Amino acid sequence: MNYPMYNPSVLDQFVEDTAEHFTDDLSDAMYLFPDGRMTSSTLYGIRSDDHNVLTTYFDLLNRPDVITLKLTDTDAYNNIVTQALGASKNSQIIRNKSLLTVPLRLQIMFKIAL
């Protein structure tokens, strides 16, 4: 599947610029990205960011229109997050495991097993 707004180097910068970090623990993850990487802001059981932190990613992409859309049309913004960026919230994944493709499930299972 193609996600035109997903850029691995922008994701790296997003993690560097925010309180997010990469995690292999699905229960700690806030977002799952198309390449299987997961981000979290939970440290020592305390979450320091909420899902709004993703607007920083769009800021790094120089897409203020997407950030504005979040304020005016939440459904359209959520569609961009899932369909153009390919990110899934942890709560969506736990409720609907079909959001994970088979190769992505295997990749996550392999990470957890290590």
Coordinates of C-alpha atoms in Angstrom, one line a residue:
M1 CA 0.0 0.0 0.0
N2 CA 1.2 3.5 -0.8
Y3 CA 1.2 6.2 1.9
P4 CA 2.1 9.5 0.2
M5 CA 2.6 11.4 3.4
Y6 CA 4.8 8.8 5.1
N7 CA 8.5 9.7 5.2
P8 CA 10.8 7.6 7.4
S9 CA 13.3 10.5 7.8
V10 CA 10.5 12.9 8.9
L11 CA 9.4 10.2 11.4
D12 CA 12.9 10.2 12.8
Q13 CA 12.9 14.0 13.1
F14 CA 9.4 13.9 14.7
V15 CA 10.7 11.5 17.4
E16 CA 13.8 13.7 17.9
D17 CA 11.7 16.9 18.2
T18 CA 9.0 15.5 20.6
A19 CA 8.7 13.5 23.8
E20 CA 8.2 10.4 21.6
H21 CA 10.6 7.5 21.3
F22 CA 10.5 4.3 19.3
T23 CA 9.2 1.2 21.1
D24 CA 8.8 -2.5 20.4
D25 CA 6.1 -2.8 23.0
L26 CA 2.7 -2.7 21.4
S27 CA 1.0 -2.0 24.7
D28 CA 3.1 1.2 25.1
A29 CA 2.8 2.3 21.5
M30 CA 0.8 5.4 20.7
Y31 CA 1.1 5.0 16.9
L32 CA 2.1 2.3 14.5
F33 CA 3.6 3.4 11.2
P34 CA 3.6 1.6 7.8
D35 CA 7.2 0.3 8.2
G36 CA 6.3 -1.4 11.5
R37 CA 8.0 1.2 13.7
M38 CA 5.9 2.3 16.7
T39 CA 6.2 5.5 18.7
S40 CA 5.4 6.1 22.4
S41 CA 5.7 8.9 24.9
T42 CA 5.3 6.5 27.9
L43 CA 8.3 6.5 30.2
Y44 CA 8.2 4.8 33.6
G45 CA 4.4 4.2 33.2
I46 CA 3.7 7.9 32.6
R47 CA 2.5 9.2 29.2
S48 CA 3.9 12.6 28.4
D49 CA 2.1 13.3 25.1
D50 CA -1.4 12.8 23.7
H51 CA -2.4 12.0 20.1
N52 CA -2.3 15.6 19.2
V53 CA 1.5 15.4 19.1
L54 CA 1.1 14.0 15.5
T55 CA 0.5 17.5 14.3
T56 CA 4.3 18.0 14.8
Y57 CA 4.8 15.4 12.1
F58 CA 2.7 17.4 9.6
D59 CA 4.5 20.6 10.7
L60 CA 7.8 18.9 9.7
L61 CA 6.2 18.0 6.4
N62 CA 5.4 21.6 5.9
R63 CA 1.7 20.8 5.7
P64 CA -0.1 23.4 7.8
D65 CA -3.3 22.6 5.9
V66 CA -3.5 19.2 7.6
I67 CA -3.0 20.8 11.0
T68 CA -5.8 23.3 10.2
L69 CA -8.0 20.5 9.1
K70 CA -7.6 18.8 12.5
L71 CA -9.2 21.8 14.0
T72 CA -12.1 22.1 11.5
D73 CA -12.9 18.6 10.4
T74 CA -11.7 15.8 12.7
D75 CA -13.0 13.0 10.5
A76 CA -11.1 14.3 7.4
Y77 CA -7.9 14.7 9.5
N78 CA -8.3 11.1 10.9
N79 CA -8.7 9.8 7.3
I80 CA -5.4 11.6 6.3
V81 CA -3.6 10.1 9.3
T82 CA -4.7 6.5 8.4
Q83 CA -4.9 6.6 4.6
A84 CA -2.2 9.1 3.5
L85 CA 0.2 8.8 6.4
G86 CA -0.6 5.1 7.2
A87 CA -0.4 5.6 10.9
S88 CA -2.8 3.7 13.3
K89 CA -3.5 4.6 16.9
N90 CA -2.7 1.8 19.3
S91 CA -6.3 1.7 20.4
Q92 CA -7.4 1.1 16.8
I93 CA -5.0 -1.8 16.4
I94 CA -6.0 -3.5 19.7
R95 CA -9.7 -3.2 18.7
N96 CA -9.3 -4.2 15.1
K97 CA -6.3 -6.4 14.4
S98 CA -7.2 -6.5 10.7
L99 CA -5.5 -3.1 10.5
L100 CA -2.2 -5.0 10.6
T101 CA -1.1 -6.6 7.4
V102 CA 0.3 -10.1 7.6
P103 CA 3.9 -9.0 6.9
L104 CA 3.6 -6.2 9.5
R105 CA 2.1 -8.6 12.1
L106 CA 5.1 -10.9 11.5
Q107 CA 7.5 -8.0 11.8
I108 CA 6.0 -6.9 15.1
M109 CA 5.8 -10.5 16.5
F110 CA 9.5 -10.9 15.6
K111 CA 10.4 -7.7 17.4
I112 CA 8.5 -8.7 20.5
A113 CA 10.1 -12.2 20.5
L114 CA 13.6 -10.7 20.6

